[in-house]
C-alpha cells in the first residue's frame, strides 16, 4: 500500500513539475472574467502543465507586471479586449520592460475587436506590422472551412507548419488541420534577425477589410505567404514574443471542431497546436542550457581533463602559442519536463571561435559523448602563433532556440627562452653547427702548430738580419 | 708586403703611382730594387708565378701558417654562405653564429698576422709576439663561447 502511495506521489510530483524552464507564474489578461470560459480548455491545459494562472482584466486595480521593480509574472498571455487602450499598467513601454526582464509574451489578436494601441506600438517596436484597418482579416478562397464560413471564407484550415529551412528544429509540427478563424495577418520586417514566422498564410490568402464596400480589393495589406498568421520574436536575452493572429483559434469552440475542407470532413487539431505554440512561447521547449565549458592542454603528460560534474570548471588561465588545446562544452535542451541531451538539427553546426578581437580559429564542434541530460561537444586545435588575450567563444543563435553566448578568457604567452628547440633538433642547422665546430677545431690545430713552429731565437735574428 | 717596409716615403710614392698602371706598378718597383733580372717578361703567368715564388721564399713560417688558416676560414665561410643561399636561412641564429664564427676568427687571425709579421715590427715595437698571441687566444675563446651560446 505504501509503495503505491509513494508511486502516486511521484506521479503527482512529475505532473506538477512539468513546467516552463523560467518560471510558472502566468498572467492572463482578458476582457472580463466571464470570457475565461471561452478559453477554458486551453487554460486548463496550461494549468495541468504546471502554470499558476492569474486572470485579470485591464481595468483591474491589482494589474501590474512588476512588483518591487522585479517581474511579478514570468509569462503574459494577452487575449483581445474590446477597449481601444489597455490602461496604464499595460503600455507598450511596460510590455517591453517586461520582455527586457526576460518575461515571455503571447499576444492573441482578433479581427473582431481590433488591436489596442498599446499592442500596435509594441508590434511596431519589434518590426511586426499589422493592417492599419481595425477589422482587416485574412481570407482564402481555397483553404476555407465550408462548414462555418461558406460565404465569407474567413476561417482558414491549414496543415501544421513545417520548418522553413532544413537546419531549423521543428517545434510546431503535428498531424491534422489547424483552424484559423478571422485572423489578423502580420508581415515581418526584413531587417530583424530576431523575427521568425511560425505559421504562414497559404499563397492564395490575402488580407482585406470586410467593412470595405468595394467589390474589388485594391492594394491589399499583404497577400500570400507574406502574411503570417503566427509569428515570433525572440530577443537577444531570449525573451519571447509570440503573435497569434487569431485568438479565436484558442477557444474551446475550435479545439476539436468538425470542419469541411474542399468537400472533405476534417477535425481541427487546434488543441495540439495551441499546446505546442504555448509551450514554445512560455519556454517549455526550445530552451538551451550550457553546462560546463572545459578546456585543457592536450599535450603529452600534461593532458588532464576535469570531467567531474561536481567540480567547477577549473580551467587553465594561460597557454603558450602553438600549444595543442582541447575544448569541450556541455549543452542541454529543455523539453517541457526535463533537460535532455541537445541534438543539433541536421545541416547545422555548433562552432567554437578562438578569438582575439577577430577569430583566429573558427572550428566545428562535434558531439563527443552524451550524459543523461546533456551532450558534450568538443574540438581540439593548436593555438595560433600569436600571443595575447584570447577568448574561447561559443555563439549559437538560431530561430526558436534560446541563444548560447559563452566566453572564457585565456592568456596565450610566447615561448619562454628555454622552450625553443635546441639547434641540433633542427636538421637545417647542422651545417652551421658543423661550421662552428670546424672553425674551433681548425683554431685548435692552428694554435698547436703555431706553438710547435715557434722560430728559434737564431732564426728570428736571422730574419732580422735579412731585413 | 715587400715594398711596404722600405720606408714610409716609398710606400706613399708607390701608392700614388698605382692609379696610372695598376697591375704592373708594384712588380717593377719591387723587382727593380731587389732583382732586376727576374722581371723581364710582363705576361700574367710570369707575374703570378713571380709573386708566388717570392711569397714562398721570403715569408716566415708562422705567417705562412696564419695565411693557411685564414684561407681555411674563408673556405668554411663561403661554404656556409652558399648553404644559406641554397637551402634558406631557417634557423637564422644558427646561420649567424656559424658564419660569424668564421668571420670573427678571420678578423682575429688577421690582427694576429699584422701584429706578429716581422715586417711590421717598427709599428708594434711595444707588443711582443707572446702578448699578441695571448690576446688572440683570449679573443678566440670569447668568440667561440658566444657563437656556441648563440646557436643554442
Coordinates of C-alpha atoms in Angstrom, one line a residue:
Chain A
X1 CA 0.0 0.0 0.0
X2 CA 2.8 2.3 0.9
X3 CA 4.7 1.9 -2.3
X4 CA 1.5 2.6 -4.2
X5 CA 1.1 5.8 -2.3
X6 CA 4.7 6.9 -2.9
X7 CA 4.3 6.0 -6.6
X8 CA 1.2 8.2 -6.7
X9 CA 3.1 11.0 -5.0
X10 CA 5.9 10.7 -7.5
X11 CA 3.5 10.7 -10.4
X12 CA 1.8 13.8 -9.0
X13 CA 5.2 15.4 -8.5
X14 CA 6.0 14.7 -12.1
X15 CA 2.8 16.3 -13.3
X16 CA 3.3 19.4 -11.2
X17 CA 6.9 19.6 -12.1
X18 CA 6.1 19.8 -15.8
X19 CA 6.5 23.4 -16.3
X20 CA 8.4 26.2 -18.0
X21 CA 12.1 26.5 -17.7
X22 CA 12.0 30.0 -16.5
X23 CA 9.0 30.1 -14.1
X24 CA 5.4 29.1 -13.8
X25 CA 3.6 32.4 -13.0
X26 CA 1.3 33.2 -15.9
X27 CA -0.8 36.3 -16.1
X28 CA -3.8 36.1 -18.4
X29 CA -5.3 39.5 -19.4
X30 CA -8.8 39.3 -20.9
X31 CA -11.9 41.5 -21.4
X32 CA -13.9 40.2 -18.5
X33 CA -13.9 37.2 -16.1
X34 CA -16.8 35.6 -18.0
X35 CA -14.6 35.3 -21.1
X36 CA -12.4 32.9 -19.3
X37 CA -15.0 30.2 -20.1
X38 CA -14.3 30.5 -23.8
X39 CA -10.7 29.6 -23.3
X40 CA -11.4 27.1 -20.5
X41 CA -9.8 24.1 -22.2
X42 CA -6.7 26.0 -23.2
X43 CA -6.2 27.5 -19.8
X44 CA -7.0 24.2 -18.2
X45 CA -4.2 22.6 -20.3
X46 CA -1.8 25.2 -19.2
X47 CA -2.7 24.7 -15.6
X48 CA -2.2 21.0 -15.9
X49 CA 1.2 21.6 -17.3
X50 CA 2.1 23.4 -14.1
X51 CA 1.4 27.0 -14.7
X52 CA -0.1 29.1 -11.9
X53 CA -2.6 31.3 -13.8
X54 CA -3.7 34.7 -12.6
X55 CA -6.6 36.1 -14.6
X56 CA -7.1 39.9 -14.7
X57 CA -8.9 42.4 -16.8
X58 CA -7.2 45.7 -18.0
X59 CA -9.4 47.6 -15.6
X60 CA -8.4 45.6 -12.6
X61 CA -6.7 47.6 -9.8
X62 CA -4.2 44.9 -9.0
X63 CA -2.9 44.6 -12.5
X64 CA 0.8 45.3 -12.6
X65 CA 3.5 43.5 -14.5
X66 CA 6.1 44.4 -11.9
X67 CA 6.3 44.2 -8.2
X68 CA 9.1 46.0 -6.3
X69 CA 10.9 46.5 -9.6
X70 CA 11.0 42.8 -10.4
X71 CA 8.7 40.8 -12.7
X72 CA 5.5 39.9 -10.9
X73 CA 4.9 37.2 -13.5
X74 CA 7.0 35.0 -15.7
X75 CA 4.7 34.9 -18.7
X76 CA 1.9 37.0 -20.1
X77 CA -1.0 35.9 -22.2
X78 CA -2.8 38.9 -23.7
X79 CA -6.2 38.0 -25.1
X80 CA -8.1 40.5 -27.1
X81 CA -10.1 43.2 -25.3
X82 CA -12.8 45.4 -26.6
X83 CA -11.4 48.6 -25.3
X84 CA -9.0 50.6 -27.5
X85 CA -6.5 51.1 -24.8
X86 CA -5.2 48.6 -22.3
X87 CA -4.8 51.1 -19.5
X88 CA -1.7 52.4 -17.6
X89 CA -0.5 49.0 -16.5
X90 CA -0.1 47.6 -20.0
X91 CA 1.6 50.3 -22.1
X92 CA 3.9 49.4 -24.9
X93 CA 6.9 50.5 -22.8
X94 CA 5.9 48.4 -19.8
X95 CA 5.4 45.4 -22.1
X96 CA 8.9 46.0 -23.5
X97 CA 10.3 46.3 -20.0
X98 CA 8.7 43.1 -19.1
X99 CA 10.5 41.5 -22.0
X100 CA 13.8 43.2 -21.1
X101 CA 13.5 41.3 -17.8
X102 CA 13.1 38.1 -19.7
X103 CA 9.4 37.8 -19.5
X104 CA 7.6 36.0 -22.3
X105 CA 4.5 37.4 -24.0
X106 CA 1.9 35.6 -26.0
X107 CA -0.2 38.1 -27.9
X108 CA -3.5 36.9 -29.3
X109 CA -5.1 39.3 -31.8
X110 CA -8.6 39.4 -33.1
X111 CA -10.1 40.9 -36.2
X112 CA -13.4 41.3 -34.5
X113 CA -12.4 43.5 -31.6
X114 CA -9.4 45.3 -33.2
X115 CA -6.0 45.7 -31.8
X116 CA -5.4 48.0 -28.8
X117 CA -3.0 50.9 -29.5
X118 CA -0.5 49.7 -26.9
X119 CA -0.2 46.4 -28.7
X120 CA 0.1 48.2 -32.0
X121 CA 3.0 50.3 -30.9
X122 CA 4.6 47.3 -29.2
X123 CA 4.5 45.4 -32.5
X124 CA 5.9 48.4 -34.4
X125 CA 8.7 48.4 -31.9
X126 CA 9.7 44.9 -32.8
X127 CA 9.1 45.4 -36.6
X128 CA 6.0 43.3 -36.9
X129 CA 3.3 45.0 -38.9
X130 CA -0.4 44.5 -38.8
X131 CA -3.0 46.1 -41.1
X132 CA -4.0 49.7 -40.1
X133 CA -7.7 48.8 -40.6
X134 CA -9.2 47.8 -37.4
X135 CA -11.2 44.9 -38.8
X136 CA -8.9 43.7 -41.6
X137 CA -8.8 39.9 -41.7
X138 CA -7.3 37.1 -43.7
X139 CA -9.4 35.3 -46.3
X140 CA -8.6 32.5 -48.6
X141 CA -11.0 31.2 -51.3
X142 CA -9.3 27.9 -51.5
X143 CA -8.4 26.7 -47.9
X144 CA -11.5 27.8 -46.1
X145 CA -13.9 25.9 -43.9
X146 CA -17.0 25.4 -45.8
X147 CA -19.0 24.4 -42.7
X148 CA -18.7 27.6 -40.7
X149 CA -17.6 30.1 -43.3
X150 CA -19.2 29.0 -46.6
X151 CA -19.9 32.6 -47.6
X152 CA -17.2 34.7 -46.0
X153 CA -14.2 32.3 -46.5
X154 CA -12.6 33.8 -43.4
X155 CA -11.9 30.6 -41.4
X156 CA -8.7 29.1 -42.8
X157 CA -7.9 25.5 -42.5
X158 CA -4.2 24.9 -42.7
X159 CA -1.8 22.0 -42.1
X160 CA 0.7 22.2 -39.3
X161 CA 3.7 24.3 -40.3
X162 CA 6.9 22.7 -41.4
X163 CA 10.3 24.3 -40.6
X164 CA 11.2 26.9 -43.3
X165 CA 14.7 25.5 -43.5
X166 CA 16.3 22.1 -43.0
X167 CA 18.6 23.3 -40.3
X168 CA 15.9 24.6 -38.0
X169 CA 14.3 22.4 -35.4
X170 CA 10.7 21.6 -35.7
X171 CA 8.7 22.6 -32.6
X172 CA 5.3 23.1 -34.2
X173 CA 4.8 20.1 -36.4
X174 CA 1.8 17.7 -36.0
X175 CA -0.9 15.8 -37.6
X176 CA -4.2 17.3 -38.8
X177 CA -5.5 20.8 -39.7
X178 CA -5.5 24.0 -37.8
X179 CA -8.5 26.2 -38.0
X180 CA -7.5 29.9 -38.0
X181 CA -10.8 31.9 -37.9
X182 CA -10.8 35.6 -38.6
X183 CA -7.1 36.2 -38.3
X184 CA -5.2 39.4 -38.3
X185 CA -2.3 38.9 -40.7
X186 CA 1.1 40.1 -39.9
X187 CA 4.1 41.0 -42.0
X188 CA 7.6 40.8 -40.7
X189 CA 10.3 43.5 -41.2
X190 CA 13.2 42.4 -43.3
X191 CA 15.9 43.9 -41.1
X192 CA 15.5 42.0 -37.9
X193 CA 17.2 38.6 -37.5
X194 CA 15.2 38.1 -34.3
X195 CA 11.9 37.6 -36.1
X196 CA 10.7 34.2 -37.4
X197 CA 7.4 33.1 -38.9
X198 CA 5.7 30.2 -37.3
X199 CA 2.6 29.8 -39.4
X200 CA 2.4 31.4 -42.8
X201 CA -0.7 32.0 -44.7
X202 CA -1.1 29.9 -47.9
X203 CA -0.2 31.5 -51.2
X204 CA -3.9 32.1 -52.1
X205 CA -4.7 34.1 -48.9
X206 CA -4.9 37.9 -48.7
X207 CA -5.8 40.4 -46.1
X208 CA -8.9 42.6 -46.6
X209 CA -11.4 44.7 -44.6
X210 CA -14.9 43.2 -44.7
X211 CA -16.3 46.7 -43.8
X212 CA -15.0 47.9 -47.1
X213 CA -17.9 48.1 -49.6
X214 CA -15.8 47.9 -52.8
X215 CA -16.2 44.8 -54.9
X216 CA -12.5 44.5 -55.7
X217 CA -9.8 44.7 -53.1
X218 CA -7.3 47.3 -54.2
X219 CA -3.9 47.4 -52.7
X220 CA -4.4 44.8 -50.0
X221 CA -2.2 45.0 -46.9
X222 CA -0.4 41.8 -47.9
X223 CA -1.0 38.7 -49.9
X224 CA 0.1 35.1 -50.0
X225 CA 3.0 33.9 -48.0
X226 CA 4.0 37.4 -46.9
X227 CA 1.2 37.1 -44.5
X228 CA 1.9 35.4 -41.2
X229 CA -0.8 34.0 -39.1
X230 CA 1.5 33.3 -36.2
X231 CA 4.9 34.9 -35.9
X232 CA 7.6 35.1 -33.2
X233 CA 10.2 37.4 -32.0
X234 CA 13.0 36.1 -29.7
X235 CA 15.1 38.9 -28.4
X236 CA 18.8 38.6 -27.6
X237 CA 18.0 38.0 -23.9
X238 CA 15.9 35.1 -25.2
X239 CA 12.6 36.7 -24.1
X240 CA 9.9 35.5 -26.5
X241 CA 7.1 37.5 -28.0
X242 CA 4.6 35.3 -29.9
X243 CA 1.9 36.9 -32.0
X244 CA -1.1 34.8 -32.8
X245 CA -3.3 36.3 -35.4
X246 CA -6.5 34.7 -34.3
X247 CA -7.4 34.5 -30.6
X248 CA -10.4 32.5 -31.6
X249 CA -8.2 29.6 -32.5
X250 CA -7.5 29.2 -28.8
X251 CA -11.2 29.0 -27.9
X252 CA -12.9 25.8 -26.9
X253 CA -15.1 26.1 -29.9
X254 CA -12.3 25.4 -32.3
X255 CA -10.3 22.8 -30.3
X256 CA -11.9 19.8 -31.9
X257 CA -14.4 21.1 -34.3
X258 CA -15.8 19.3 -37.3
X259 CA -15.0 21.3 -40.4
X260 CA -15.0 20.8 -44.1
X261 CA -12.0 21.4 -46.3
X262 CA -12.6 21.2 -50.0
X263 CA -15.6 18.9 -49.6
X264 CA -13.8 16.6 -47.1
X265 CA -14.8 16.4 -43.5
X266 CA -11.9 17.1 -41.2
X267 CA -11.5 17.7 -37.5
X268 CA -9.5 20.6 -36.3
X269 CA -6.4 19.9 -34.2
X270 CA -6.2 23.3 -32.6
X271 CA -5.7 21.9 -29.1
X272 CA -2.5 20.2 -30.2
X273 CA -1.3 23.3 -32.0
X274 CA -2.2 25.6 -29.0
X275 CA -0.3 23.3 -26.7
X276 CA 2.8 23.4 -28.9
X277 CA 2.6 27.1 -29.5
X278 CA 2.1 28.0 -25.9
X279 CA 4.8 25.6 -24.7
X280 CA 7.3 27.2 -27.1
X281 CA 6.1 30.7 -26.2
X282 CA 6.4 30.1 -22.4
X283 CA 9.8 28.4 -22.7
X284 CA 8.9 24.8 -22.2
X285 CA 10.6 23.9 -25.4
X286 CA 13.4 25.2 -27.4
X287 CA 15.5 26.2 -24.4
X288 CA 19.2 25.6 -24.4
X289 CA 21.3 25.4 -21.3
X290 CA 25.0 25.4 -21.2
X291 CA 26.6 23.2 -18.6
X292 CA 30.3 23.1 -18.1
X293 CA 32.9 24.6 -20.5
X294 CA 36.3 23.0 -20.1
X295 CA 39.5 23.5 -22.0
X296 CA 42.8 21.9 -21.3
X297 CA 46.3 21.4 -22.6
X298 CA 46.2 18.3 -24.8
X299 CA 49.9 17.6 -24.9
X300 CA 51.8 14.6 -23.6
X301 CA 51.9 14.2 -19.8
X302 CA 50.1 17.5 -19.1
X303 CA 46.9 16.2 -20.6
X304 CA 44.3 16.3 -18.0
X305 CA 40.6 16.8 -18.1
X306 CA 38.2 17.9 -15.4
X307 CA 35.4 15.5 -16.2
X308 CA 33.8 15.5 -12.8
X309 CA 30.4 17.1 -12.8
X310 CA 30.8 18.1 -9.1
X311 CA 34.0 20.1 -9.6
X312 CA 33.8 23.6 -11.0
X313 CA 35.3 24.2 -14.4
X314 CA 38.8 25.0 -13.1
X315 CA 40.3 25.7 -16.5
X316 CA 43.9 26.8 -17.1
X317 CA 44.4 30.6 -17.2
X318 CA 47.3 30.5 -19.6
X319 CA 48.5 28.7 -22.7
X320 CA 51.6 29.1 -24.8
X321 CA 51.5 29.7 -28.5
X322 CA 51.4 26.6 -30.6
X323 CA 50.0 24.5 -27.8
X324 CA 47.6 21.7 -28.5
X325 CA 44.4 22.6 -26.7
X326 CA 41.2 20.7 -26.4
X327 CA 37.8 22.3 -25.7
X328 CA 34.5 20.9 -24.5
X329 CA 31.1 22.3 -24.0
X330 CA 28.1 20.7 -22.4
X331 CA 24.7 21.6 -23.9
X332 CA 21.3 20.5 -22.8
X333 CA 17.9 21.2 -24.2
X334 CA 14.9 21.6 -22.0
X335 CA 11.9 19.7 -23.3
X336 CA 8.8 20.5 -21.2
X337 CA 9.8 18.4 -18.2
X338 CA 13.5 17.9 -18.0
X339 CA 16.8 18.5 -19.6
X340 CA 17.7 16.2 -22.5
X341 CA 20.9 15.9 -24.5
X342 CA 20.9 18.6 -27.1
X343 CA 20.9 17.3 -30.6
X344 CA 21.8 19.6 -33.5
X345 CA 19.3 19.8 -36.3
X346 CA 20.7 18.1 -39.4
X347 CA 22.8 20.5 -41.6
X348 CA 23.6 22.7 -38.6
X349 CA 26.8 23.0 -36.7
X350 CA 27.9 24.4 -33.4
X351 CA 31.1 26.4 -33.7
X352 CA 33.9 27.4 -31.4
X353 CA 35.8 30.6 -32.0
X354 CA 39.2 31.2 -30.6
X355 CA 39.5 34.9 -30.9
X356 CA 41.4 38.0 -30.1
X357 CA 39.4 40.9 -31.5
X358 CA 38.8 38.7 -34.5
X359 CA 38.6 34.9 -34.6
X360 CA 41.9 33.1 -35.3
X361 CA 40.2 29.8 -35.3
X362 CA 36.5 29.0 -36.1
X363 CA 36.1 25.3 -35.6
X364 CA 33.2 22.9 -35.8
X365 CA 32.3 21.3 -32.5
X366 CA 31.4 17.7 -32.9
X367 CA 29.4 15.7 -30.3
X368 CA 31.8 13.6 -28.3
X369 CA 29.6 12.0 -25.7
X370 CA 26.3 12.2 -24.0
X371 CA 25.3 12.2 -20.4
X372 CA 21.8 11.6 -19.1
X373 CA 20.8 15.1 -19.8
X374 CA 23.4 16.8 -21.9
X375 CA 25.5 16.4 -25.0
X376 CA 29.2 17.2 -24.8
X377 CA 30.6 18.9 -27.9
X378 CA 34.3 19.1 -28.4
X379 CA 37.1 20.2 -30.6
X380 CA 40.8 20.3 -30.4
X381 CA 43.2 22.6 -32.1
X382 CA 46.6 24.3 -31.9
X383 CA 46.8 27.8 -30.5
X384 CA 47.9 30.3 -33.2
X385 CA 51.4 31.7 -33.4
X386 CA 50.3 34.9 -31.8
X387 CA 50.4 35.8 -28.1
X388 CA 47.8 37.9 -26.4
X389 CA 44.5 37.7 -24.6
X390 CA 42.2 35.2 -26.3
X391 CA 38.6 34.1 -25.8
X392 CA 37.1 30.7 -26.3
X393 CA 33.7 31.8 -27.6
X394 CA 30.7 29.8 -28.5
X395 CA 27.8 31.7 -30.1
X396 CA 24.8 29.9 -31.3
X397 CA 21.7 31.9 -32.1
X398 CA 19.0 30.1 -34.1
X399 CA 15.4 30.7 -34.7
X400 CA 13.2 29.1 -32.0
X401 CA 16.2 28.2 -29.8
X402 CA 17.4 30.4 -26.9
X403 CA 20.8 31.8 -27.7
X404 CA 24.1 30.5 -26.5
X405 CA 26.8 33.1 -25.9
X406 CA 29.6 31.8 -23.8
X407 CA 33.1 33.2 -23.4
X408 CA 36.2 32.0 -21.5
X409 CA 39.2 34.2 -21.5
X410 CA 42.8 32.9 -21.5
X411 CA 46.2 34.3 -21.9
X412 CA 48.4 33.0 -24.7
X413 CA 52.0 33.6 -23.9
X414 CA 55.0 33.3 -26.2
X415 CA 57.8 30.8 -25.9
X416 CA 59.9 31.0 -22.8
X417 CA 63.6 31.2 -23.5
X418 CA 64.2 27.6 -22.6
X419 CA 61.3 26.3 -24.7
X420 CA 62.7 26.8 -28.1
X421 CA 64.0 23.7 -29.8
X422 CA 67.8 23.2 -29.4
X423 CA 69.9 23.8 -32.5
X424 CA 70.7 20.2 -33.1
X425 CA 67.0 19.3 -33.2
X426 CA 66.7 21.3 -36.3
X427 CA 68.4 19.4 -39.1
X428 CA 68.7 22.6 -41.2
X429 CA 71.1 24.0 -38.6
X430 CA 73.5 21.1 -38.7
X431 CA 75.7 22.7 -41.4
X432 CA 76.2 25.8 -39.4
X433 CA 76.8 23.8 -36.2
X434 CA 79.4 22.0 -38.2
X435 CA 80.7 25.4 -39.4
X436 CA 81.3 26.5 -35.8
X437 CA 83.0 23.3 -34.6
X438 CA 85.1 23.0 -37.8
X439 CA 86.3 26.6 -37.1
X440 CA 87.0 25.7 -33.4
X441 CA 88.8 22.5 -34.4
X442 CA 90.8 24.4 -37.1
X443 CA 91.7 27.0 -34.5
X444 CA 92.9 24.3 -32.0
X445 CA 95.1 22.8 -34.7
X446 CA 96.3 26.2 -35.7
X447 CA 97.3 27.0 -32.1
X448 CA 99.1 23.7 -31.8
X449 CA 101.0 24.1 -35.0
X450 CA 101.8 27.8 -34.1
X451 CA 103.3 26.9 -30.8
X452 CA 105.1 23.9 -32.3
X453 CA 106.6 26.0 -35.1
X454 CA 108.0 28.7 -32.9
X455 CA 111.0 30.1 -34.6
X456 CA 114.3 29.5 -32.7
X457 CA 116.0 32.7 -31.5
X458 CA 118.6 32.5 -34.2
X459 CA 116.0 32.2 -36.9
X460 CA 114.3 35.3 -35.6
X461 CA 117.6 37.1 -35.5
X462 CA 118.4 35.8 -39.0
X463 CA 115.1 37.2 -40.2
X464 CA 116.1 40.5 -38.7
X465 CA 119.4 40.4 -40.5
X466 CA 117.9 39.9 -43.9
X467 CA 115.9 43.0 -43.5
Chain B
X1 CA 104.2 43.3 -48.5
X2 CA 107.7 43.6 -49.7
X3 CA 107.6 47.3 -50.8
X4 CA 105.8 48.4 -47.8
X5 CA 108.6 48.0 -45.3
X6 CA 111.2 50.0 -47.2
X7 CA 110.3 53.3 -45.6
X8 CA 107.1 55.3 -45.2
X9 CA 108.0 57.7 -48.0
X10 CA 108.5 54.9 -50.5
X11 CA 105.1 53.4 -49.6
X12 CA 103.4 56.7 -50.2
X13 CA 105.1 57.2 -53.6
X14 CA 104.2 53.7 -54.7
X15 CA 100.5 54.1 -53.7
X16 CA 100.5 57.3 -55.6
X17 CA 101.8 55.7 -58.7
X18 CA 99.2 52.9 -58.6
X19 CA 96.4 54.6 -60.5
X20 CA 98.4 55.1 -63.6
X21 CA 99.5 51.4 -64.1
X22 CA 97.5 49.4 -61.5
X23 CA 98.6 45.8 -62.3
X24 CA 102.2 46.2 -63.3
X25 CA 103.2 49.0 -61.0
X26 CA 104.1 47.1 -57.8
X27 CA 106.0 44.5 -59.7
X28 CA 108.6 46.6 -61.4
X29 CA 109.2 48.8 -58.3
X30 CA 109.9 45.8 -56.2
X31 CA 111.9 43.9 -58.8
X32 CA 113.9 46.9 -59.8
X33 CA 115.0 47.4 -56.3
X34 CA 115.8 43.8 -55.5
X35 CA 116.2 41.6 -58.6
X36 CA 116.3 43.4 -61.9
X37 CA 116.9 40.2 -63.9
X38 CA 113.8 38.1 -63.0
X39 CA 111.1 40.6 -64.1
X40 CA 111.9 40.7 -67.7
X41 CA 108.7 39.4 -69.2
X42 CA 105.4 41.1 -68.4
X43 CA 102.9 38.3 -69.2
X44 CA 100.4 37.4 -66.5
X45 CA 101.6 33.9 -65.7
X46 CA 105.1 35.1 -65.0
X47 CA 103.9 37.8 -62.8
X48 CA 101.7 35.4 -60.7
X49 CA 104.5 32.8 -60.6
X50 CA 106.9 35.5 -59.5
X51 CA 104.7 36.6 -56.7
X52 CA 104.1 33.1 -55.6
X53 CA 107.8 32.2 -55.6
X54 CA 108.6 35.4 -53.7
X55 CA 105.9 34.6 -51.2
X56 CA 107.2 31.1 -50.6
X57 CA 110.8 32.2 -50.5
X58 CA 110.5 35.3 -48.2
X59 CA 107.6 34.7 -45.9
X60 CA 108.3 33.4 -42.4
X61 CA 106.9 30.0 -41.4
X62 CA 104.4 31.5 -38.9
X63 CA 103.0 34.0 -41.4
X64 CA 102.5 31.2 -43.9
X65 CA 100.7 29.2 -41.2
X66 CA 98.5 32.3 -40.5
X67 CA 97.7 32.6 -44.2
X68 CA 96.8 28.9 -44.5
X69 CA 94.5 29.2 -41.5
X70 CA 92.8 32.3 -42.9
X71 CA 92.4 30.6 -46.3
X72 CA 90.8 27.7 -44.5
X73 CA 88.4 30.1 -42.7
X74 CA 87.4 31.8 -46.0
X75 CA 86.6 28.4 -47.5
X76 CA 84.4 27.4 -44.4
X77 CA 82.6 30.8 -44.5
X78 CA 81.9 30.5 -48.2
X79 CA 80.6 27.0 -47.8
X80 CA 78.2 28.1 -45.1
X81 CA 77.1 31.1 -47.0
X82 CA 76.4 29.0 -50.1
X83 CA 74.4 26.6 -48.0
X84 CA 72.4 29.5 -46.7
X85 CA 71.7 30.8 -50.2
X86 CA 70.6 27.3 -51.5
X87 CA 68.7 25.9 -48.5
X88 CA 67.5 29.1 -46.9
X89 CA 68.2 30.8 -43.6
X90 CA 65.7 29.0 -41.5
X91 CA 67.3 28.8 -38.1
X92 CA 68.7 32.3 -38.7
X93 CA 70.6 32.4 -35.4
X94 CA 72.4 29.2 -36.5
X95 CA 73.5 30.8 -39.7
X96 CA 74.5 34.0 -38.0
X97 CA 76.6 32.2 -35.4
X98 CA 78.1 29.7 -37.8
X99 CA 79.0 32.4 -40.4
X100 CA 80.2 35.0 -37.8
X101 CA 82.3 32.4 -36.1
X102 CA 84.4 32.2 -39.3
X103 CA 84.3 35.9 -40.0
X104 CA 85.3 36.7 -36.4
X105 CA 88.0 34.1 -36.4
X106 CA 89.3 35.6 -39.6
X107 CA 89.4 39.1 -38.2
X108 CA 91.2 37.9 -35.0
X109 CA 93.7 35.9 -37.1
X110 CA 94.3 38.9 -39.4
X111 CA 95.0 41.0 -36.3
X112 CA 97.5 38.4 -35.1
X113 CA 99.1 38.4 -38.5
X114 CA 99.5 42.2 -38.5
X115 CA 101.0 42.2 -35.0
X116 CA 103.4 39.3 -35.5
X117 CA 104.5 39.9 -39.0
X118 CA 108.3 40.7 -38.7
X119 CA 107.9 43.3 -41.4
X120 CA 105.6 45.4 -39.2
X121 CA 108.0 45.3 -36.3
X122 CA 108.5 49.0 -36.4
X123 CA 104.9 49.7 -35.8
X124 CA 104.4 47.2 -32.9
X125 CA 107.6 47.8 -31.0
X126 CA 106.0 47.5 -27.6
X127 CA 103.8 44.5 -28.3
X128 CA 105.6 41.2 -28.0
X129 CA 104.6 38.2 -30.2
X130 CA 103.7 36.3 -27.0
X131 CA 101.4 39.2 -25.9
X132 CA 99.7 39.3 -29.3
X133 CA 99.2 35.6 -29.3
X134 CA 97.7 35.6 -25.8
X135 CA 95.3 38.3 -27.0
X136 CA 94.4 36.2 -30.0
X137 CA 93.7 33.2 -27.8
X138 CA 91.6 35.1 -25.4
X139 CA 89.6 36.8 -28.2
X140 CA 89.1 33.4 -29.9
X141 CA 87.8 31.9 -26.7
X142 CA 85.3 34.7 -26.2
X143 CA 84.2 34.3 -29.9
X144 CA 83.7 30.6 -29.6
X145 CA 81.8 31.0 -26.4
X146 CA 79.4 33.5 -27.9
X147 CA 78.9 31.5 -31.1
X148 CA 78.2 28.3 -29.3
X149 CA 75.7 30.0 -27.0
X150 CA 74.1 31.9 -29.7
X151 CA 73.4 28.9 -31.8
X152 CA 71.6 27.4 -28.8

